[in-house]
């Protein structure tokens, strides 16, 4: 009887210690960190395009599962769109990040105002031959 | 059956010993400057593995954000730092904390130093070792909020080859050939970061996006 009780206690301790190490998920991450790794492994436009596809899928999956997409994901997707020259879509993503996570608002606003500044300059260039 | 209980007992001892190796950090400074956001800067590297910092940087975000914090997108941060001329660990370390507040609006900065990133070969198996030291700093005052240390040794196994010692040696040789790849370090780094961030009494207290926010102080004294 005694050794069995001992074994049971040990098992319970084991189970507890394992469950204590498994954190409950606060956010939906999808393939965010894999997208970072993909960019790290394939520098340049190809890796960035692949990462953008992964992030878009992650954002859609989070929506479908009623999950809150992890911090940084809209911002990172927006940043990749910006690099692809899709500025309007980029701004939308940066705004989403700021709305979801107010901590990011100062940085998102700085980025958005820079994008607007750059756009205005480009338009000036076009209008003055 | 005796073998089974022996394995279980060993597992229990290991899991316990994993929790009592370091002195408990002091959390008074952390709670004085409770941050909402964490800016992870590209890690410093004490190892000879050149690609370790770049790979490590892809494994930190979820681990720390899951503690309930806003973690800035790490590559965007890295690119902005590059634009500002901070392209290596020395230049990053030289930036005053309040500058991070000014540029990014962050409450805190997480500095990571990679201490281990290696494969060790023993006779019948090989181990992947990933270790790191962490320092969280308040962006307003430069005060150290938290420090942590983590080392994960992953036994990549050596059995399964069958055929006694020769089979084991063959398996070890095959494993050794495979373990050199970056892909196998990533899950170990993720595990190290998860443990560093979330270990009760040693990790980061729950932040505003965590249900335990301001309720878990008993764990962190």
Coordinates of C-alpha atoms in Angstrom, one line a residue, chain A:
Chain A
X1 CA 0.0 0.0 0.0
X2 CA 2.7 2.4 1.0
X3 CA 4.8 2.2 -2.2
X4 CA 1.7 2.6 -4.3
X5 CA 0.8 5.8 -2.4
X6 CA 4.3 7.0 -2.8
X7 CA 4.1 6.4 -6.5
X8 CA 0.8 8.1 -6.8
X9 CA 2.2 11.2 -4.9
X10 CA 5.2 11.3 -7.2
X11 CA 2.9 11.1 -10.3
X12 CA 0.7 13.9 -8.9
X13 CA 3.8 16.1 -8.3
X14 CA 5.0 15.3 -11.8
X15 CA 1.6 16.2 -13.4
X16 CA 1.4 19.4 -11.3
X17 CA 4.9 20.5 -12.2
X18 CA 4.3 19.9 -15.9
X19 CA 1.0 21.7 -15.9
X20 CA 2.5 24.6 -14.0
X21 CA 4.9 25.1 -16.9
X22 CA 2.2 25.1 -19.6
X23 CA 1.0 28.7 -19.9
X24 CA -2.6 29.4 -21.0
X25 CA -2.6 31.3 -24.3
X26 CA -3.6 34.9 -24.1
X27 CA -3.2 35.6 -27.8
X28 CA -3.5 33.9 -31.2
X29 CA 0.0 33.6 -32.7
X30 CA -0.6 31.4 -35.8
X31 CA 2.7 31.4 -37.7
X32 CA 4.0 34.8 -36.5
X33 CA 7.3 33.5 -35.2
X34 CA 7.7 31.1 -38.1
X35 CA 7.3 34.1 -40.4
X36 CA 10.1 35.8 -38.6
X37 CA 12.3 32.8 -39.0
X38 CA 11.4 32.6 -42.7
X39 CA 12.6 36.2 -43.2
X40 CA 15.7 35.4 -41.2
X41 CA 16.5 32.4 -43.5
X42 CA 15.5 34.1 -46.8
X43 CA 16.6 37.7 -46.7
X44 CA 15.1 39.9 -49.4
X45 CA 11.8 40.4 -51.2
X46 CA 11.1 36.6 -51.6
X47 CA 11.3 35.9 -47.9
X48 CA 9.3 39.0 -47.1
X49 CA 6.5 38.1 -49.5
X50 CA 6.3 34.6 -48.0
X51 CA 6.2 36.1 -44.4
X52 CA 3.5 38.5 -45.5
X53 CA 1.4 35.6 -46.7
X54 CA 1.9 33.8 -43.4
X55 CA 0.9 36.9 -41.4
X56 CA -2.3 37.5 -43.5
X57 CA -3.2 33.8 -42.9
X58 CA -2.6 34.2 -39.2
X59 CA -4.8 37.4 -39.0
X60 CA -7.6 35.6 -40.9
X61 CA -7.3 32.5 -38.7
X62 CA -7.5 34.6 -35.5
X63 CA -10.6 36.3 -36.8
X64 CA -12.2 33.0 -37.7
X65 CA -11.5 31.6 -34.3
X66 CA -12.5 34.7 -32.4
X67 CA -9.0 35.0 -31.1
X68 CA -7.1 38.1 -30.4
X69 CA -4.1 38.3 -32.7
X70 CA -0.8 38.6 -30.8
X71 CA 0.9 42.0 -30.3
X72 CA 3.1 43.1 -33.2
X73 CA 1.4 41.0 -35.9
X74 CA -0.7 43.7 -37.5
X75 CA 2.3 46.1 -37.2
X76 CA 4.7 43.6 -38.8
X77 CA 2.2 42.8 -41.6
X78 CA 1.8 46.5 -42.2
X79 CA 5.5 47.0 -42.3
X80 CA 5.9 44.2 -44.9
X81 CA 3.1 45.8 -47.0
X82 CA 4.9 49.1 -46.8
X83 CA 8.0 47.5 -48.1
X84 CA 6.0 46.1 -51.0
X85 CA 4.8 49.6 -51.8
X86 CA 1.2 48.9 -50.7
X87 CA 1.0 52.0 -48.6
X88 CA -2.8 52.3 -48.1
X89 CA -3.1 48.7 -46.9
X90 CA 0.0 49.2 -44.7
X91 CA -1.6 52.2 -43.0
X92 CA -4.8 50.2 -42.3
X93 CA -2.7 47.5 -40.6
X94 CA -0.7 50.0 -38.5
X95 CA -4.0 51.6 -37.4
X96 CA -5.4 48.2 -36.5
X97 CA -2.3 47.5 -34.3
X98 CA -2.7 50.9 -32.6
X99 CA -6.5 50.3 -32.0
X100 CA -5.9 46.7 -30.6
X101 CA -2.8 47.7 -28.5
X102 CA -2.7 51.3 -27.3
X103 CA 0.9 50.7 -26.2
X104 CA 1.9 50.7 -29.9
X105 CA 0.1 54.0 -30.7
X106 CA 3.1 56.4 -30.5
X107 CA 5.2 54.2 -32.9
X108 CA 2.3 53.5 -35.2
X109 CA 1.4 57.2 -35.5
X110 CA 5.1 58.1 -36.2
X111 CA 5.2 55.5 -38.9
X112 CA 1.9 56.6 -40.5
X113 CA 2.9 60.3 -40.5
X114 CA 6.2 59.4 -42.2
X115 CA 4.3 57.4 -44.8
X116 CA 2.0 60.4 -45.5
X117 CA 5.1 62.7 -45.6
X118 CA 6.7 60.5 -48.2
X119 CA 3.5 60.3 -50.2
X120 CA 3.2 64.1 -50.3
X121 CA 6.8 64.4 -51.5
X122 CA 6.2 61.9 -54.3
X123 CA 3.1 63.8 -55.4
X124 CA 5.0 67.1 -55.4
X125 CA 7.7 65.5 -57.6
X126 CA 5.0 64.4 -60.0
X127 CA 3.2 67.7 -60.2
X128 CA 6.5 69.7 -60.7
X129 CA 8.0 68.6 -64.0

